[in-house]
XYZ file of C-alpha atoms in Angstrom:
697
model
C 149.215 94.578 152.415
C 147.177 91.512 151.486
C 148.621 88.922 149.163
C 147.822 89.441 145.509
C 145.499 86.871 143.935
C 146.758 84.781 140.990
C 149.558 87.268 140.261
C 153.275 86.540 139.873
C 156.001 88.907 141.069
C 156.760 90.216 137.571
C 153.156 91.035 136.706
C 152.579 92.595 140.125
C 155.003 95.395 139.225
C 152.764 96.813 136.492
C 151.196 99.437 138.766
C 152.954 98.863 142.074
C 154.570 102.258 142.798
C 153.406 105.885 142.540
C 156.181 106.865 140.136
C 155.031 104.082 137.779
C 151.548 105.542 137.789
C 153.036 108.965 137.051
C 155.062 107.530 134.184
C 151.995 105.709 132.920
C 150.295 109.085 132.576
C 153.158 110.476 130.511
C 153.377 110.372 126.763
C 156.506 108.215 126.952
C 154.980 105.585 129.221
C 157.097 102.952 130.927
C 158.538 99.486 130.369
C 158.679 96.427 132.558
C 160.680 93.372 131.577
C 159.638 89.797 132.238
C 162.197 87.132 131.416
C 161.283 83.755 129.998
C 162.201 82.190 133.347
C 159.892 84.580 135.204
C 157.152 83.938 132.701
C 157.300 80.151 133.065
C 157.477 80.520 136.840
C 154.360 82.698 136.719
C 152.547 79.967 134.821
C 153.542 77.436 137.473
C 152.212 79.710 140.220
C 148.895 80.096 138.402
C 149.325 83.753 137.427
C 146.179 84.704 135.546
C 147.898 87.346 133.396
C 150.724 85.008 132.361
C 148.162 82.371 131.458
C 146.250 84.841 129.292
C 149.457 85.819 127.479
C 150.249 82.149 126.901
C 146.740 81.357 125.641
C 146.849 84.272 123.285
C 150.383 83.704 122.064
C 149.583 80.131 121.047
C 148.090 81.658 117.896
C 151.528 82.957 116.876
C 154.326 80.577 115.943
C 157.041 83.236 116.267
C 156.282 83.884 119.944
C 158.992 82.000 121.900
C 158.604 83.555 125.372
C 162.215 84.753 125.224
C 161.196 88.123 126.663
C 157.966 90.044 127.096
C 157.740 93.794 127.468
C 154.816 95.895 128.622
C 154.580 99.534 127.681
C 151.960 101.904 129.058
C 151.395 105.424 127.832
C 148.778 108.107 128.254
C 145.640 108.279 126.148
C 143.072 110.719 127.480
C 141.775 110.599 130.131
C 144.055 108.160 132.013
C 146.418 105.228 131.412
C 144.846 103.990 128.249
C 147.334 102.236 126.018
C 149.660 99.312 126.723
C 152.042 98.211 124.018
C 153.578 94.755 124.200
C 157.014 94.145 122.687
C 159.296 91.116 122.629
C 162.945 90.571 121.692
C 163.795 88.722 118.521
C 166.547 86.090 118.491
C 169.195 88.797 118.172
C 167.855 90.581 121.239
C 166.267 93.475 119.311
C 162.791 94.525 120.422
C 159.896 94.668 118.000
C 156.341 95.753 118.581
C 153.442 93.529 119.449
C 150.442 95.894 119.776
C 148.736 95.898 123.141
C 146.140 98.335 124.486
C 145.291 98.844 128.117
C 142.223 100.554 129.568
C 141.562 101.115 133.234
C 138.086 99.830 132.952
C 139.113 97.690 130.031
C 142.248 96.061 128.681
C 142.619 94.951 125.071
C 145.546 92.656 124.330
C 146.607 92.178 120.709
C 149.607 90.070 119.753
C 151.003 90.112 116.235
C 147.896 91.529 114.570
C 145.438 94.401 114.858
C 142.669 92.177 113.527
C 139.746 92.400 115.934
C 139.357 88.628 115.786
C 142.845 88.236 117.254
C 142.488 90.186 120.448
C 141.425 89.383 123.956
C 139.448 91.715 126.186
C 140.187 92.048 129.903
C 138.217 94.177 132.331
C 139.888 96.151 135.110
C 137.645 96.409 138.158
C 137.705 97.578 141.770
C 135.692 96.510 144.787
C 133.338 98.918 146.502
C 135.132 100.447 149.470
C 138.602 99.956 148.008
C 140.654 103.172 147.612
C 141.014 102.395 143.889
C 137.226 102.467 143.405
C 137.314 106.260 143.025
C 139.364 105.956 139.835
C 138.268 102.542 138.611
C 134.541 102.646 137.844
C 133.909 99.032 136.818
C 132.847 96.510 139.480
C 132.588 92.719 139.542
C 129.181 91.432 138.523
C 126.620 90.968 141.264
C 124.074 88.241 140.490
C 121.412 89.932 142.651
C 119.837 92.531 140.326
C 116.947 93.071 142.745
C 118.984 94.356 145.696
C 118.397 97.856 147.037
C 121.760 99.117 145.766
C 120.829 98.240 142.167
C 117.534 100.151 142.427
C 119.346 103.135 143.945
C 121.754 103.128 140.996
C 118.821 103.185 138.563
C 117.284 106.091 140.490
C 120.538 108.017 140.159
C 120.903 107.274 136.440
C 117.383 108.556 135.804
C 117.893 111.655 137.950
C 121.217 112.499 136.269
C 119.652 112.127 132.820
C 116.529 114.168 133.608
C 118.470 116.970 135.291
C 121.634 117.124 133.181
C 121.123 115.605 129.711
C 119.780 118.141 127.261
C 119.634 115.658 124.379
C 117.413 113.317 126.369
C 114.905 115.976 127.365
C 111.409 115.025 126.242
C 110.377 118.674 126.299
C 113.337 119.537 124.089
C 112.318 116.919 121.527
C 108.686 117.945 121.270
C 108.776 121.693 121.804
C 106.796 122.250 118.602
C 103.852 120.093 119.682
C 102.055 119.314 122.951
C 103.113 116.220 124.880
C 100.635 113.368 124.477
C 99.901 110.938 127.286
C 98.609 107.391 126.849
C 94.865 106.907 127.222
C 95.400 104.665 130.261
C 98.164 103.994 132.763
C 98.619 101.752 135.757
C 98.915 103.784 138.967
C 101.161 102.449 141.738
C 100.383 103.417 145.331
C 101.923 102.261 148.595
C 99.486 101.833 151.462
C 100.254 102.475 155.134
C 100.403 98.733 155.709
C 103.340 98.539 153.313
C 101.406 96.700 150.615
C 101.258 97.857 147.005
C 97.986 98.895 145.373
C 97.655 99.121 141.593
C 94.718 100.658 139.738
C 93.927 101.427 136.109
C 94.072 105.187 135.635
C 92.266 107.012 132.795
C 94.347 110.055 131.824
C 92.644 113.383 131.254
C 93.524 115.221 128.058
C 95.424 117.906 129.971
C 97.157 115.410 132.274
C 100.800 114.489 131.678
C 102.041 112.215 134.486
C 105.565 110.810 134.598
C 105.357 107.170 133.586
C 107.536 104.235 132.639
C 106.757 101.938 129.690
C 107.365 98.190 129.717
C 108.914 96.322 126.789
C 108.602 92.553 127.198
C 107.883 89.218 125.527
C 104.341 87.933 125.958
C 105.132 84.307 125.243
C 102.215 81.916 124.915
C 99.733 84.271 126.534
C 98.695 86.112 129.660
C 96.117 84.829 132.110
C 95.114 88.317 133.255
C 94.765 91.236 130.862
C 92.490 94.208 130.254
C 89.217 93.259 128.564
C 85.832 94.955 128.370
C 84.386 92.859 131.184
C 87.032 93.829 133.783
C 87.602 97.448 132.722
C 85.575 98.879 135.602
C 87.000 96.458 138.180
C 90.574 97.306 137.250
C 89.888 100.995 137.848
C 89.219 100.041 141.479
C 91.913 97.428 141.992
C 94.268 95.351 139.857
C 94.965 91.965 141.511
C 98.761 91.941 141.548
C 99.019 88.253 142.404
C 97.058 87.400 139.231
C 99.540 89.212 136.987
C 102.345 87.501 135.085
C 105.686 87.565 136.911
C 107.355 89.931 134.429
C 104.561 92.456 134.973
C 104.811 92.088 138.750
C 108.561 92.704 138.525
C 108.041 95.767 136.318
C 105.561 97.303 138.753
C 108.008 96.671 141.596
C 110.953 98.314 139.798
C 108.992 101.365 138.606
C 107.532 101.992 142.039
C 110.841 101.594 143.881
C 112.571 103.950 141.452
C 109.913 106.536 142.226
C 107.806 106.568 139.056
C 104.160 106.212 140.072
C 102.709 105.272 136.684
C 103.582 102.557 134.202
C 102.243 101.689 130.730
C 101.919 97.970 129.962
C 100.339 96.988 126.660
C 98.307 94.027 127.957
C 96.821 96.051 130.823
C 96.427 99.477 129.193
C 94.864 98.458 125.852
C 91.499 96.662 125.824
C 92.522 93.344 124.316
C 89.077 92.345 123.019
C 88.313 95.724 121.418
C 89.553 96.183 117.846
C 88.710 99.890 118.018
C 90.757 100.455 121.168
C 93.674 98.446 119.763
C 93.720 100.512 116.581
C 93.524 103.775 118.538
C 96.432 102.879 120.804
C 98.601 101.296 118.096
C 98.308 104.543 116.123
C 99.656 106.380 119.204
C 102.527 103.964 119.859
C 105.189 106.462 118.799
C 104.024 108.955 121.427
C 103.694 106.305 124.143
C 107.349 105.263 124.019
C 108.751 108.660 123.044
C 107.119 110.407 125.994
C 107.802 107.757 128.632
C 110.192 108.803 131.405
C 112.080 105.625 130.563
C 111.376 102.229 129.005
C 111.908 99.173 131.176
C 113.214 96.294 129.041
C 112.726 92.758 130.362
C 115.388 91.497 127.973
C 116.155 88.123 129.560
C 112.610 86.736 129.727
C 111.310 84.680 126.805
C 107.795 84.758 128.240
C 105.900 86.999 130.627
C 105.662 84.165 133.147
C 109.450 84.116 133.724
C 110.063 87.497 135.352
C 113.400 89.305 135.217
C 114.477 90.032 138.818
C 115.645 86.538 139.722
C 119.242 85.991 140.807
C 121.585 85.588 137.822
C 123.480 82.334 137.298
C 126.733 82.685 135.364
C 127.528 79.522 133.441
C 130.495 81.037 131.604
C 133.785 79.779 133.095
C 135.273 83.219 132.618
C 132.872 84.495 135.252
C 134.413 82.216 137.918
C 134.991 83.899 141.275
C 138.623 82.723 141.228
C 139.516 83.458 137.602
C 141.269 86.831 137.835
C 144.482 88.560 138.924
C 144.796 91.389 141.407
C 147.315 94.215 141.050
C 148.477 96.926 143.410
C 147.168 100.348 142.455
C 148.856 103.483 143.868
C 146.000 105.969 143.976
C 146.756 109.582 142.977
C 145.775 110.712 146.506
C 148.519 108.580 148.054
C 146.358 105.664 149.156
C 147.190 102.104 148.107
C 144.400 100.256 146.327
C 143.894 96.941 144.620
C 142.420 96.303 141.183
C 141.055 93.114 139.635
C 141.936 92.128 136.068
C 139.743 89.477 134.525
C 138.360 88.232 131.254
C 134.772 89.428 130.873
C 133.335 88.493 127.475
C 131.481 91.208 125.622
C 127.811 90.331 125.425
C 125.467 91.555 122.717
C 122.078 92.492 124.109
C 120.481 91.841 120.727
C 120.980 88.124 121.415
C 118.565 88.409 124.332
C 115.004 87.091 123.761
C 113.411 90.537 123.850
C 115.563 91.798 120.972
C 114.449 88.986 118.690
C 110.815 90.115 118.700
C 109.410 92.303 115.931
C 107.238 94.584 118.075
C 110.117 95.579 120.344
C 112.247 97.204 117.625
C 110.093 100.325 117.487
C 109.657 100.296 121.260
C 113.421 100.612 121.693
C 114.121 102.942 118.783
C 111.453 105.358 120.021
C 112.734 105.354 123.617
C 115.400 107.877 124.552
C 116.031 106.214 127.932
C 116.031 102.478 128.669
C 116.649 100.428 131.796
C 117.574 96.937 130.617
C 117.542 93.732 132.632
C 119.417 91.167 130.560
C 120.640 87.715 131.568
C 123.817 89.223 133.064
C 122.971 92.464 134.764
C 120.904 95.633 134.909
C 122.109 98.562 132.826
C 121.040 101.952 131.547
C 121.332 103.659 128.183
C 120.201 107.103 127.094
C 121.207 109.442 124.295
C 124.223 110.703 126.249
C 125.479 107.835 128.419
C 125.561 104.131 129.201
C 125.778 102.866 132.792
C 125.779 99.415 134.362
C 124.950 98.190 137.831
C 128.200 96.221 137.957
C 130.756 95.133 135.403
C 131.783 97.464 132.610
C 129.140 99.227 130.481
C 131.555 99.255 127.530
C 131.337 95.452 127.437
C 127.652 95.723 126.471
C 126.890 95.901 122.766
C 123.462 97.134 121.677
C 124.250 97.735 118.017
C 121.972 95.150 116.507
C 122.248 94.002 112.918
C 122.717 97.277 111.097
C 121.387 100.723 111.974
C 124.728 102.200 110.954
C 126.525 100.801 114.049
C 124.597 103.131 116.332
C 122.717 101.756 119.329
C 119.152 100.643 118.693
C 117.945 102.520 121.769
C 116.908 106.071 120.944
C 117.876 105.615 117.308
C 114.824 107.466 115.975
C 115.833 110.624 117.794
C 119.346 110.364 116.334
C 117.956 109.891 112.823
C 115.759 112.971 113.153
C 118.623 115.163 114.341
C 121.026 114.019 111.632
C 118.296 114.498 109.012
C 117.811 118.099 110.147
C 121.572 118.686 110.193
C 121.792 117.346 106.615
C 119.197 119.861 105.438
C 116.521 117.195 104.944
C 118.489 114.963 102.552
C 115.996 112.335 101.246
C 118.694 109.786 100.349
C 119.794 109.673 103.993
C 116.240 109.085 105.188
C 115.660 106.365 102.586
C 118.849 104.567 103.638
C 117.829 104.688 107.299
C 114.381 103.302 106.518
C 115.969 100.460 104.558
C 118.222 99.679 107.536
C 115.234 99.690 109.886
C 113.358 97.228 107.655
C 116.432 95.016 107.262
C 116.739 94.762 111.040
C 113.005 94.373 111.575
C 112.616 91.484 109.113
C 115.218 89.408 110.979
C 112.887 89.404 114.009
C 109.931 87.194 114.840
C 106.221 87.967 114.936
C 103.618 85.643 116.405
C 100.891 86.990 114.134
C 101.640 87.517 110.438
C 98.952 90.178 110.377
C 101.150 92.331 112.666
C 103.824 92.903 110.007
C 102.818 96.505 109.253
C 101.209 97.469 112.615
C 104.325 96.457 114.571
C 106.313 99.065 112.641
C 103.587 101.727 112.500
C 105.065 103.865 115.307
C 108.364 104.233 113.459
C 106.545 104.797 110.163
C 104.619 107.634 111.813
C 107.845 109.324 112.912
C 109.428 108.886 109.468
C 106.283 110.358 107.934
C 106.768 113.546 109.947
C 110.146 113.932 108.226
C 109.290 112.758 104.737
C 105.872 114.344 104.152
C 104.915 111.895 101.408
C 102.502 108.994 101.000
C 103.158 105.624 102.646
C 102.287 102.505 100.682
C 102.351 99.297 102.765
C 105.947 99.713 103.937
C 107.282 101.823 101.043
C 107.480 105.601 100.617
C 106.186 107.498 97.594
C 109.305 109.654 97.235
C 111.548 106.579 97.025
C 109.055 104.031 95.735
C 111.119 102.798 92.782
C 114.170 102.341 95.031
C 111.960 100.665 97.622
C 110.933 98.000 95.100
C 114.545 96.818 94.935
C 114.437 94.616 98.044
C 115.488 90.996 97.831
C 115.064 87.980 100.111
C 118.213 86.804 101.886
C 117.205 83.141 102.105
C 114.355 82.066 99.793
C 114.557 78.474 101.072
C 113.396 79.465 104.572
C 111.167 82.378 103.564
C 107.502 82.228 102.634
C 105.106 84.659 100.970
C 101.786 85.816 102.414
C 99.833 88.182 100.170
C 96.854 88.281 102.544
C 98.150 91.352 104.393
C 100.487 93.089 101.937
C 101.045 93.380 98.177
C 103.622 91.198 96.452
C 105.668 94.314 95.622
C 106.119 95.137 99.320
C 108.721 93.542 101.580
C 105.886 93.153 104.107
C 104.548 90.210 102.070
C 107.660 88.181 102.947
C 108.019 86.103 106.090
C 111.799 86.244 106.291
C 114.732 88.652 106.162
C 115.102 91.115 103.277
C 117.790 93.567 102.203
C 118.607 96.192 99.572
C 121.633 96.757 97.385
C 121.888 100.534 97.724
C 124.656 100.618 95.107
C 122.036 99.712 92.511
C 120.587 103.194 92.899
C 123.701 105.318 93.457
C 126.283 104.099 90.951
C 127.968 106.448 88.481
C 125.309 106.746 85.769
C 125.597 105.297 82.293
C 124.437 107.741 79.636
C 120.800 107.113 78.636
C 120.408 104.221 81.020
C 117.080 102.324 80.775
C 116.195 103.146 84.401
C 115.683 106.760 83.370
C 112.462 105.618 81.688
C 111.101 103.901 84.817
C 108.431 105.728 86.778
C 105.428 105.152 88.987
C 102.160 105.800 87.200
C 99.795 105.153 90.091
C 99.814 103.441 93.483
C 96.692 102.657 95.480
C 96.283 101.063 98.889
C 93.118 100.718 100.950
C 93.630 100.978 104.686
C 91.939 98.462 106.957
C 91.239 101.393 109.280
C 91.662 104.989 108.139
C 92.418 105.966 111.740
C 95.586 103.843 111.489
C 97.380 105.300 108.432
C 100.476 103.113 108.857
C 98.703 99.887 109.749
C 97.143 97.024 107.817
C 95.883 97.298 104.246
C 93.126 95.316 102.519
C 93.481 96.163 98.822
C 96.308 97.457 96.657
C 97.704 97.944 93.171
C 100.821 99.513 91.696
C 101.012 100.705 88.091
C 104.589 101.200 86.951
C 106.098 102.121 83.577
C 109.502 100.972 82.354
C 111.504 98.965 79.845
C 110.504 95.302 80.058
C 110.848 92.026 78.197
C 109.552 88.483 78.474
C 111.928 85.683 79.479
C 111.273 81.947 79.522
C 112.786 81.195 82.902
C 113.859 77.687 83.873
C 114.148 78.547 87.570
C 117.950 78.737 87.683
C 119.750 81.620 89.365
C 122.079 82.440 86.487
C 120.699 84.393 83.557
C 122.553 84.411 80.229
C 123.223 87.278 77.901
C 121.221 87.392 74.717
C 122.479 85.093 71.989
C 124.078 82.496 74.259
C 123.208 78.942 73.236
C 121.314 77.329 76.154
C 123.023 74.014 75.381
C 126.435 75.550 76.118
C 125.325 77.127 79.400
C 128.090 77.051 82.047
C 127.618 75.171 85.301
C 125.001 76.878 87.412
C 125.488 78.256 90.888
C 123.470 76.620 93.651
C 123.864 79.622 95.978
C 121.061 82.134 95.744
C 122.461 85.607 95.271
C 125.939 84.317 94.517
C 128.311 86.907 93.099
C 129.599 84.291 90.641
C 129.138 85.420 87.055
C 130.732 82.788 84.727
C 131.307 83.600 81.088
C 128.023 84.458 79.400
C 126.158 85.056 82.665
C 125.037 88.650 83.159
C 122.556 88.473 86.042
C 121.611 86.523 89.136
C 117.969 85.731 89.868
C 117.003 86.274 93.509
C 113.556 84.694 93.977
C 111.270 85.796 96.812
C 110.659 82.167 97.800
C 111.808 78.739 96.643
C 108.702 77.541 94.819
C 105.626 78.792 92.989
C 102.341 77.142 92.127
C 101.649 77.279 88.378
C 98.779 75.932 86.304
C 99.446 76.674 82.640
C 102.309 74.710 81.094
C 102.477 76.868 77.989
C 104.175 80.234 77.666
C 101.458 82.883 77.473
C 103.166 86.203 77.097
C 100.369 88.361 75.843
C 97.560 87.069 78.062
C 97.439 85.995 81.655
C 97.223 82.280 82.554
C 93.790 81.465 83.962
C 93.601 78.422 86.249
C 90.713 76.075 85.533
C 89.607 72.610 86.543
C 91.163 70.943 83.510
C 94.627 72.398 84.157
C 96.906 70.349 86.379
C 98.714 72.272 89.122
C 102.504 72.136 89.076
C 105.202 73.288 91.468
C 107.782 75.492 89.806
C 111.034 75.529 91.770
C 112.990 78.753 91.918
C 116.693 78.579 92.681
C 118.870 75.853 94.125
C 119.335 72.299 92.944
C 115.586 71.624 92.915
C 115.186 74.004 89.948
C 117.152 71.602 87.760
C 114.187 69.218 87.976
C 111.717 71.717 86.470
C 110.000 70.193 83.449
C 108.561 73.487 82.304
C 109.719 77.040 81.879
C 107.877 79.958 83.406
C 107.201 83.051 81.291
C 108.211 86.026 83.410
C 108.274 89.723 82.645
C 111.435 91.494 83.785
C 111.151 95.270 84.253
C 114.015 97.678 84.950
C 113.865 99.483 88.332
C 117.499 100.470 88.932
C 120.875 100.670 87.224
C 121.640 97.108 88.270
C 118.303 95.380 88.852
C 114.925 94.471 87.393
C 111.723 93.127 88.884
C 110.761 89.529 88.069
C 106.997 89.423 87.455
C 104.648 86.518 86.807
C 101.248 86.964 85.173
C 98.357 86.679 87.601
C 94.973 87.552 86.079
C 93.141 90.403 84.375
C 96.382 91.841 82.962
C 97.902 92.004 86.428
C 101.179 90.638 87.714
C 102.712 89.495 90.964
C 106.305 89.985 91.953
C 108.300 86.735 92.338
C 111.856 88.046 92.699
C 114.608 90.453 91.715
C 117.076 90.149 88.862
C 120.466 91.615 89.767
C 122.922 92.424 86.961
C 126.687 92.415 87.165
C 127.247 95.712 85.312
C 125.166 98.693 84.285
C 126.291 98.320 80.696
C 125.152 94.685 80.623
C 121.706 95.619 81.908
C 121.521 98.304 79.223
C 122.464 95.792 76.516
C 120.032 93.205 77.893
C 117.078 95.583 77.512
C 118.215 97.217 74.283
C 115.351 97.353 71.796
C 112.728 96.395 74.411
C 109.342 98.057 74.637
C 108.241 100.568 77.238
C 105.385 98.934 79.147
C 102.817 99.933 81.729
C 102.357 97.084 84.190
C 99.949 96.679 87.109
C 101.404 94.713 90.021
C 99.268 93.441 92.892
């Protein structure tokens, strides 16, 4: 038997004998005692496990190393839980929670708080007897080796042949499968070289194809344009393609998928008509792909994603682990590795910070991801990794109800059907999608609505109501209740979307869903709020969820004028402005001092104004003899405002009201959201106010 690596005698006994493995599978589990002397000796010898216990226990003053106990018990399917106990000064044991997974070990000392636990992976080497029972492997920095491609082939085959939930035919049984207009065809010539051509799909043709999700970066030297359309149908010069695209063609072909869809090479980049046609079909392109290949690690298409990985994290050191004896159930003696592998969140990878890629991933039921660590697979039924432990990969993203981003649209549709088409569920999911989407980056501001059009199309199939520049007719009033998370870094662009839509904001937005679902107050003002008329003009009628060129929203509700000084805190009626409490400098703060009933959440930090007088019954009209001023909204800068701004506040929920500024021709623009502390205080604030019809642009 080879010498164990970085393991002291006491720790080596954890799984050393067959009867210990048998006891580990029992409900009672087993105990092993390590004295303080043994523990300190293990530290001197460089025992990795003793060092981890010491590092972790330094957070707890009551841990004196007098004794440490390890307890393992069964938790389906095999040796799941380890409980750590120590003796107090009187020699009585007390529990220190500790969980153990053969594929993953969680150690918790003194607290079940997730921030106070350390994660250890349990791995086996290929060829070791333990490898049959221990599925995790040490990372291999070569993601382009033949073994990695073979693993991807197997993951795809298992999913296609065995996973009913992932079946494309099962998802679209009620409608014919749609293929992209064009695909790249990959052929291998007798000489061993690869030939790629642009393939025009017939209407009745449905080839198996992969789709590529990647970051463009600053641009691509070679792409499909009108002048090379015919030439590409004969031959695509592989050497002229960006490295990420070359890598994608290589992976797809080696896996055995002959066709691949790549946006820069399958959409004519200098044809607005072709772009609109293909963008309107984006939901079908990613939904119907055999799998989506995600070049997650590359910030630009010139980088590629098959290069050898370099692990800078010290916890990935080749020497930083312990080995333990593992008595296999078949009688063989194996060896396992226990090491600290930090959980990595794939949403921190460059690809998952881009706006366009959210719908690409949510619409894909199968993804093969190449991140900066490894290659891994995720479908609706499983997650696999080339090496390491797939459970150490997080793909949850910002919200999306803690479900993986990949394939999320399919999950939403199934839950919606199971809930008997509950509109509140669908509205909440759309809000979560937008909240995640607005944290991501777009190179072109004009892409704000098109980059989400594929998801909007799928939601439309469920909702069956009109879509107004990012909001849905059935939940339009609720949809107006968005607010900007950080007005000081956000800007407004009304060139591509109305002020009442979140799509006009360059920055992250959110909703307070409690504003719309609280226990109702009798005869609450929001009961009088309704949409009178909403109009949007599409830039292209063939793209119903894309850009808009003209818009207006007429809404009716209780409203009143307020002379706003730009501060976040809004007083109750009758409070003397001179006795106003100190103001909060945190936008959206939950601080409501005495007399403060609402918090103003502006859409941006400043507004250009022309008229210095309050004009409540007519709209200010800029002219040459009016000096332009900057009106600051929120933060310390607002204290320097020399003027007040007349704003109209209009109730839209039980806890919130729109903040509107007069524009022109009896029209208004949205400038923020007023959020009240209590429903009763909102009711009192608008008591005696008039019911108004307001047009917002």
